[in-house]
Amino acid sequence: MDQNNGNLSHVQRVVLVLSGKGGVGKSTITTELALALRHAGKKVGILDVDLCGPSIPRMLNVGQTDVHQCDSGWVPVYTDAQKSLALMSIGFLLEDPDDAVVWRGPKKTAMIGQFVSDVAWGELDVLLVDTPPGTSDEHLAVLENLKKHRVDGAVLVTTPQAVSTGDVRREITFCKKTGVKILGIIENMSGFVCPHCSECSNIFSKGGGEELAKLTGSVFLGSVPLDPLLSTSIEEGKDFIQSFPDSATFSAISSISQTLLSSLQTA
């Protein structure tokens, strides 16, 4: 087995996290799913290939960290002493966190190829791949490189409004054309949780993600509300799942992660 396949040979499941447009909270969902899966006893990795907006290092409070190399390639950055959550991001390779990634397509494609093949993940139960928004060359590069190993499917993230669900329809078409199984749709920002009384109000419309799942024959994994506690945790790089186990948002994320695990076991 060559080195490229070797680095993914002990990864049990590979899941893409996709969105039709930017700003729907895809990286937040990726981070919270990873934390929920870790708390469920799984060893998890995140491959952050959102080259122009690598925000997950901040969300997991790992900041500017030097990436080391071993015989098999790059060593991922571990967020905990138990090494149960591993991360690789373009953010680690930038000298300054304010640097912009101004690269043409071929250089981006080459970097994604390296990210997919040259990270020594070791044993993982689930690898989540946080992709850029839309359907671009980067997505094709991710798929072409991952399919040499395996892709178990994709989770699609949307917000409730029609303008967002319309873009996710195109993402569903992309998955079907490229042969990627749709594991389910998550509706993010589904209502606002009041920090005082915990009542949930629908700032945007509601139910767009669930309706889209029905129309397209996809699994609806669940909805996650706008929660100030979650927003603060993300900003400060804290583990929301650990900090607020009694919140409705925790229940939503935990339920989604369990449904996803069940889908992966039958994938």
PDB file of C-alpha atoms in Angstrom, residues 73-263:
ATOM      1  CA  GLY A  73       3.892  13.189   6.556  1.00  0.00           C
ATOM      2  CA  TRP A  74       2.368  16.007   8.588  1.00  0.00           C
ATOM      3  CA  VAL A  75       1.399  15.308  12.189  1.00  0.00           C
ATOM      4  CA  PRO A  76      -2.071  16.709  12.949  1.00  0.00           C
ATOM      5  CA  VAL A  77      -2.564  19.064  15.876  1.00  0.00           C
ATOM      6  CA  TYR A  78      -4.296  17.419  18.822  1.00  0.00           C
ATOM      7  CA  THR A  79      -6.708  19.488  20.889  1.00  0.00           C
ATOM      8  CA  ASP A  80      -6.592  17.296  23.992  1.00  0.00           C
ATOM      9  CA  ALA A  81      -4.091  15.251  25.974  1.00  0.00           C
ATOM     10  CA  GLN A  82      -5.885  12.003  25.094  1.00  0.00           C
ATOM     11  CA  LYS A  83      -5.374  12.720  21.374  1.00  0.00           C
ATOM     12  CA  SER A  84      -9.043  11.987  20.705  1.00  0.00           C
ATOM     13  CA  LEU A  85      -9.574  15.051  18.477  1.00  0.00           C
ATOM     14  CA  ALA A  86      -7.058  15.784  15.712  1.00  0.00           C
ATOM     15  CA  LEU A  87      -7.034  18.797  13.401  1.00  0.00           C
ATOM     16  CA  MET A  88      -5.210  19.865  10.263  1.00  0.00           C
ATOM     17  CA  SER A  89      -5.860  23.310   8.788  1.00  0.00           C
ATOM     18  CA  ILE A  90      -4.311  25.730   6.323  1.00  0.00           C
ATOM     19  CA  GLY A  91      -4.433  28.138   9.253  1.00  0.00           C
ATOM     20  CA  PHE A  92      -1.450  26.340  10.783  1.00  0.00           C
ATOM     21  CA  LEU A  93       0.667  27.010   7.700  1.00  0.00           C
ATOM     22  CA  LEU A  94       0.149  30.785   7.575  1.00  0.00           C
ATOM     23  CA  GLU A  95       2.902  32.881   9.145  1.00  0.00           C
ATOM     24  CA  ASP A  96       0.367  35.529  10.121  1.00  0.00           C
ATOM     25  CA  PRO A  97      -3.277  34.691  10.926  1.00  0.00           C
ATOM     26  CA  ASP A  98      -4.275  37.835   9.007  1.00  0.00           C
ATOM     27  CA  ASP A  99      -2.583  36.626   5.821  1.00  0.00           C
ATOM     28  CA  ALA A 100      -4.895  36.119   2.852  1.00  0.00           C
ATOM     29  CA  VAL A 101      -4.563  32.966   0.758  1.00  0.00           C
ATOM     30  CA  VAL A 102      -4.207  34.534  -2.700  1.00  0.00           C
ATOM     31  CA  TRP A 103      -3.606  31.455  -4.812  1.00  0.00           C
ATOM     32  CA  ARG A 104      -4.689  30.421  -8.268  1.00  0.00           C
ATOM     33  CA  GLY A 105      -6.563  27.162  -8.838  1.00  0.00           C
ATOM     34  CA  PRO A 106      -3.610  24.816  -9.499  1.00  0.00           C
ATOM     35  CA  LYS A 107      -1.839  25.808  -6.279  1.00  0.00           C
ATOM     36  CA  LYS A 108      -5.045  25.360  -4.265  1.00  0.00           C
ATOM     37  CA  THR A 109      -5.613  21.965  -5.866  1.00  0.00           C
ATOM     38  CA  ALA A 110      -2.051  20.876  -5.061  1.00  0.00           C
ATOM     39  CA  MET A 111      -2.396  21.978  -1.426  1.00  0.00           C
ATOM     40  CA  ILE A 112      -5.674  20.074  -1.046  1.00  0.00           C
ATOM     41  CA  GLY A 113      -3.995  16.993  -2.516  1.00  0.00           C
ATOM     42  CA  GLN A 114      -1.258  17.290   0.117  1.00  0.00           C
ATOM     43  CA  PHE A 115      -3.798  17.821   2.897  1.00  0.00           C
ATOM     44  CA  VAL A 116      -5.732  14.712   1.929  1.00  0.00           C
ATOM     45  CA  SER A 117      -2.771  12.385   1.375  1.00  0.00           C
ATOM     46  CA  ASP A 118       0.070  13.673   3.572  1.00  0.00           C
ATOM     47  CA  VAL A 119      -1.491  13.959   7.046  1.00  0.00           C
ATOM     48  CA  ALA A 120      -0.616  11.072   9.376  1.00  0.00           C
ATOM     49  CA  TRP A 121      -4.006  10.681  11.072  1.00  0.00           C
ATOM     50  CA  GLY A 122      -3.383   7.365  12.745  1.00  0.00           C
ATOM     51  CA  GLU A 123      -6.487   5.543  13.964  1.00  0.00           C
ATOM     52  CA  LEU A 124      -9.719   7.542  13.660  1.00  0.00           C
ATOM     53  CA  ASP A 125     -13.356   6.545  13.907  1.00  0.00           C
ATOM     54  CA  VAL A 126     -14.538   9.550  11.893  1.00  0.00           C
ATOM     55  CA  LEU A 127     -12.772  12.166   9.762  1.00  0.00           C
ATOM     56  CA  LEU A 128     -14.879  15.291   9.128  1.00  0.00           C
ATOM     57  CA  VAL A 129     -13.826  17.368   6.119  1.00  0.00           C
ATOM     58  CA  ASP A 130     -14.834  21.036   6.371  1.00  0.00           C
ATOM     59  CA  THR A 131     -15.041  22.278   2.778  1.00  0.00           C
ATOM     60  CA  PRO A 132     -15.344  25.765   1.260  1.00  0.00           C
ATOM     61  CA  PRO A 133     -18.887  26.919   0.418  1.00  0.00           C
ATOM     62  CA  GLY A 134     -20.352  26.223  -3.016  1.00  0.00           C
ATOM     63  CA  THR A 135     -19.300  23.723  -5.686  1.00  0.00           C
ATOM     64  CA  SER A 136     -15.853  24.692  -6.904  1.00  0.00           C
ATOM     65  CA  ASP A 137     -12.531  23.260  -8.063  1.00  0.00           C
ATOM     66  CA  GLU A 138     -11.611  22.766  -4.401  1.00  0.00           C
ATOM     67  CA  HIS A 139     -14.531  20.359  -3.934  1.00  0.00           C
ATOM     68  CA  LEU A 140     -13.542  18.341  -6.989  1.00  0.00           C
ATOM     69  CA  ALA A 141      -9.940  18.219  -5.740  1.00  0.00           C
ATOM     70  CA  VAL A 142     -11.088  16.994  -2.318  1.00  0.00           C
ATOM     71  CA  LEU A 143     -13.278  14.299  -3.868  1.00  0.00           C
ATOM     72  CA  GLU A 144     -10.705  13.118  -6.399  1.00  0.00           C
ATOM     73  CA  ASN A 145      -8.101  12.688  -3.681  1.00  0.00           C
ATOM     74  CA  LEU A 146     -10.394  11.195  -1.043  1.00  0.00           C
ATOM     75  CA  LYS A 147     -12.010   8.727  -3.422  1.00  0.00           C
ATOM     76  CA  LYS A 148      -8.636   7.006  -3.737  1.00  0.00           C
ATOM     77  CA  HIS A 149      -9.401   5.938  -0.175  1.00  0.00           C
ATOM     78  CA  ARG A 150     -13.115   6.325   0.609  1.00  0.00           C
ATOM     79  CA  VAL A 151     -15.879   8.877   1.081  1.00  0.00           C
ATOM     80  CA  ASP A 152     -18.770   7.595   3.164  1.00  0.00           C
ATOM     81  CA  GLY A 153     -21.005  10.542   2.432  1.00  0.00           C
ATOM     82  CA  ALA A 154     -21.785  14.200   2.994  1.00  0.00           C
ATOM     83  CA  VAL A 155     -23.676  16.258   5.546  1.00  0.00           C
ATOM     84  CA  LEU A 156     -25.298  19.385   4.074  1.00  0.00           C
ATOM     85  CA  VAL A 157     -25.733  22.508   6.204  1.00  0.00           C
ATOM     86  CA  THR A 158     -28.380  25.128   5.469  1.00  0.00           C
ATOM     87  CA  THR A 159     -30.236  27.918   7.232  1.00  0.00           C
ATOM     88  CA  PRO A 160     -34.069  27.985   7.169  1.00  0.00           C
ATOM     89  CA  GLN A 161     -34.575  30.680   4.497  1.00  0.00           C
ATOM     90  CA  ALA A 162     -35.432  29.828   0.896  1.00  0.00           C
ATOM     91  CA  VAL A 163     -32.351  31.719  -0.375  1.00  0.00           C
ATOM     92  CA  SER A 164     -30.156  29.229   1.497  1.00  0.00           C
ATOM     93  CA  THR A 165     -32.140  26.061   0.811  1.00  0.00           C
ATOM     94  CA  GLY A 166     -32.132  26.972  -2.889  1.00  0.00           C
ATOM     95  CA  ASP A 167     -28.336  26.881  -2.882  1.00  0.00           C
ATOM     96  CA  VAL A 168     -28.335  23.566  -1.051  1.00  0.00           C
ATOM     97  CA  ARG A 169     -30.434  22.092  -3.875  1.00  0.00           C
ATOM     98  CA  ARG A 170     -27.447  22.750  -6.152  1.00  0.00           C
ATOM     99  CA  GLU A 171     -25.195  21.057  -3.598  1.00  0.00           C
ATOM    100  CA  ILE A 172     -27.491  18.016  -3.663  1.00  0.00           C
ATOM    101  CA  THR A 173     -27.200  17.941  -7.459  1.00  0.00           C
ATOM    102  CA  PHE A 174     -23.397  18.150  -7.092  1.00  0.00           C
ATOM    103  CA  CYS A 175     -23.412  15.147  -4.743  1.00  0.00           C
ATOM    104  CA  LYS A 176     -25.558  13.110  -7.107  1.00  0.00           C
ATOM    105  CA  LYS A 177     -23.374  13.937 -10.117  1.00  0.00           C
ATOM    106  CA  THR A 178     -20.187  13.011  -8.258  1.00  0.00           C
ATOM    107  CA  GLY A 179     -21.616   9.883  -6.642  1.00  0.00           C
ATOM    108  CA  VAL A 180     -21.430  11.108  -3.037  1.00  0.00           C
ATOM    109  CA  LYS A 181     -24.047   9.691  -0.679  1.00  0.00           C
ATOM    110  CA  ILE A 182     -26.052  12.353   1.174  1.00  0.00           C
ATOM    111  CA  LEU A 183     -26.058  11.338   4.836  1.00  0.00           C
ATOM    112  CA  GLY A 184     -28.451  14.108   5.762  1.00  0.00           C
ATOM    113  CA  ILE A 185     -29.319  17.793   6.016  1.00  0.00           C
ATOM    114  CA  ILE A 186     -28.849  19.996   9.094  1.00  0.00           C
ATOM    115  CA  GLU A 187     -30.823  23.216   9.514  1.00  0.00           C
ATOM    116  CA  ASN A 188     -28.608  25.683  11.388  1.00  0.00           C
ATOM    117  CA  MET A 189     -29.731  29.006  12.961  1.00  0.00           C
ATOM    118  CA  SER A 190     -33.178  27.504  13.375  1.00  0.00           C
ATOM    119  CA  GLY A 191     -34.700  29.959  15.837  1.00  0.00           C
ATOM    120  CA  PHE A 192     -33.057  32.108  18.529  1.00  0.00           C
ATOM    121  CA  VAL A 193     -32.679  30.871  22.106  1.00  0.00           C
ATOM    122  CA  CYS A 194     -33.260  33.707  24.585  1.00  0.00           C
ATOM    123  CA  PRO A 195     -30.378  33.818  27.098  1.00  0.00           C
ATOM    124  CA  HIS A 196     -32.802  34.868  29.865  1.00  0.00           C
ATOM    125  CA  CYS A 197     -35.813  32.587  29.534  1.00  0.00           C
ATOM    126  CA  SER A 198     -34.491  29.992  27.033  1.00  0.00           C
ATOM    127  CA  GLU A 199     -37.564  30.458  24.807  1.00  0.00           C
ATOM    128  CA  CYS A 200     -36.831  29.875  21.115  1.00  0.00           C
ATOM    129  CA  SER A 201     -38.086  32.511  18.645  1.00  0.00           C
ATOM    130  CA  ASN A 202     -37.981  32.154  14.857  1.00  0.00           C
ATOM    131  CA  ILE A 203     -35.957  35.122  13.621  1.00  0.00           C
ATOM    132  CA  PHE A 204     -35.672  33.589  10.172  1.00  0.00           C
ATOM    133  CA  SER A 205     -38.317  31.332   8.711  1.00  0.00           C
ATOM    134  CA  LYS A 206     -38.430  27.802  10.089  1.00  0.00           C
ATOM    135  CA  GLY A 207     -38.491  24.333   8.628  1.00  0.00           C
ATOM    136  CA  GLY A 208     -36.772  25.034   5.298  1.00  0.00           C
ATOM    137  CA  GLY A 209     -34.155  22.358   5.871  1.00  0.00           C
ATOM    138  CA  GLU A 210     -36.690  19.723   6.862  1.00  0.00           C
ATOM    139  CA  GLU A 211     -38.904  20.588   3.895  1.00  0.00           C
ATOM    140  CA  LEU A 212     -35.925  20.370   1.555  1.00  0.00           C
ATOM    141  CA  ALA A 213     -35.034  16.952   2.954  1.00  0.00           C
ATOM    142  CA  LYS A 214     -38.567  15.728   2.241  1.00  0.00           C
ATOM    143  CA  LEU A 215     -38.585  17.132  -1.292  1.00  0.00           C
ATOM    144  CA  THR A 216     -35.237  15.568  -2.180  1.00  0.00           C
ATOM    145  CA  GLY A 217     -35.699  12.283  -0.334  1.00  0.00           C
ATOM    146  CA  SER A 218     -32.820  13.063   2.031  1.00  0.00           C
ATOM    147  CA  VAL A 219     -32.529  12.360   5.747  1.00  0.00           C
ATOM    148  CA  PHE A 220     -33.220  15.358   7.981  1.00  0.00           C
ATOM    149  CA  LEU A 221     -30.620  15.086  10.744  1.00  0.00           C
ATOM    150  CA  GLY A 222     -32.048  17.912  12.859  1.00  0.00           C
ATOM    151  CA  SER A 223     -31.981  21.629  13.528  1.00  0.00           C
ATOM    152  CA  VAL A 224     -29.633  23.750  15.662  1.00  0.00           C
ATOM    153  CA  PRO A 225     -30.856  27.098  17.034  1.00  0.00           C
ATOM    154  CA  LEU A 226     -28.999  30.395  17.304  1.00  0.00           C
ATOM    155  CA  ASP A 227     -27.754  30.192  20.874  1.00  0.00           C
ATOM    156  CA  PRO A 228     -25.682  32.970  22.531  1.00  0.00           C
ATOM    157  CA  LEU A 229     -24.032  30.346  24.743  1.00  0.00           C
ATOM    158  CA  LEU A 230     -22.874  28.432  21.665  1.00  0.00           C
ATOM    159  CA  SER A 231     -21.683  31.648  19.985  1.00  0.00           C
ATOM    160  CA  THR A 232     -19.668  32.623  23.068  1.00  0.00           C
ATOM    161  CA  SER A 233     -18.146  29.144  23.329  1.00  0.00           C
ATOM    162  CA  ILE A 234     -17.074  29.248  19.687  1.00  0.00           C
ATOM    163  CA  GLU A 235     -15.591  32.753  20.044  1.00  0.00           C
ATOM    164  CA  GLU A 236     -13.620  31.752  23.132  1.00  0.00           C
ATOM    165  CA  GLY A 237     -12.604  28.323  21.879  1.00  0.00           C
ATOM    166  CA  LYS A 238     -14.428  26.504  24.677  1.00  0.00           C
ATOM    167  CA  ASP A 239     -16.113  23.111  24.548  1.00  0.00           C
ATOM    168  CA  PHE A 240     -19.828  23.938  24.415  1.00  0.00           C
ATOM    169  CA  ILE A 241     -20.792  20.269  24.667  1.00  0.00           C
ATOM    170  CA  GLN A 242     -18.951  19.974  27.976  1.00  0.00           C
ATOM    171  CA  SER A 243     -19.923  23.389  29.342  1.00  0.00           C
ATOM    172  CA  PHE A 244     -23.697  23.361  28.761  1.00  0.00           C
ATOM    173  CA  PRO A 245     -24.970  19.760  28.891  1.00  0.00           C
ATOM    174  CA  ASP A 246     -28.438  20.858  30.031  1.00  0.00           C
ATOM    175  CA  SER A 247     -29.151  23.230  27.122  1.00  0.00           C
ATOM    176  CA  ALA A 248     -31.594  22.516  24.309  1.00  0.00           C
ATOM    177  CA  THR A 249     -28.797  23.236  21.821  1.00  0.00           C
ATOM    178  CA  PHE A 250     -26.670  20.516  23.407  1.00  0.00           C
ATOM    179  CA  SER A 251     -29.567  18.075  23.027  1.00  0.00           C
ATOM    180  CA  ALA A 252     -29.958  19.039  19.353  1.00  0.00           C
ATOM    181  CA  ILE A 253     -26.267  18.597  18.517  1.00  0.00           C
ATOM    182  CA  SER A 254     -26.011  15.359  20.500  1.00  0.00           C
ATOM    183  CA  SER A 255     -29.076  13.924  18.743  1.00  0.00           C
ATOM    184  CA  ILE A 256     -27.699  14.889  15.311  1.00  0.00           C
ATOM    185  CA  SER A 257     -24.349  13.242  16.063  1.00  0.00           C
ATOM    186  CA  GLN A 258     -26.044  10.022  17.210  1.00  0.00           C
ATOM    187  CA  THR A 259     -28.227   9.941  14.075  1.00  0.00           C
ATOM    188  CA  LEU A 260     -25.130  10.509  11.957  1.00  0.00           C
ATOM    189  CA  LEU A 261     -23.285   7.666  13.686  1.00  0.00           C
ATOM    190  CA  SER A 262     -26.225   5.358  13.046  1.00  0.00           C
ATOM    191  CA  SER A 263     -26.230   6.356   9.348  1.00  0.00           C
TER     192      SER A 263
END
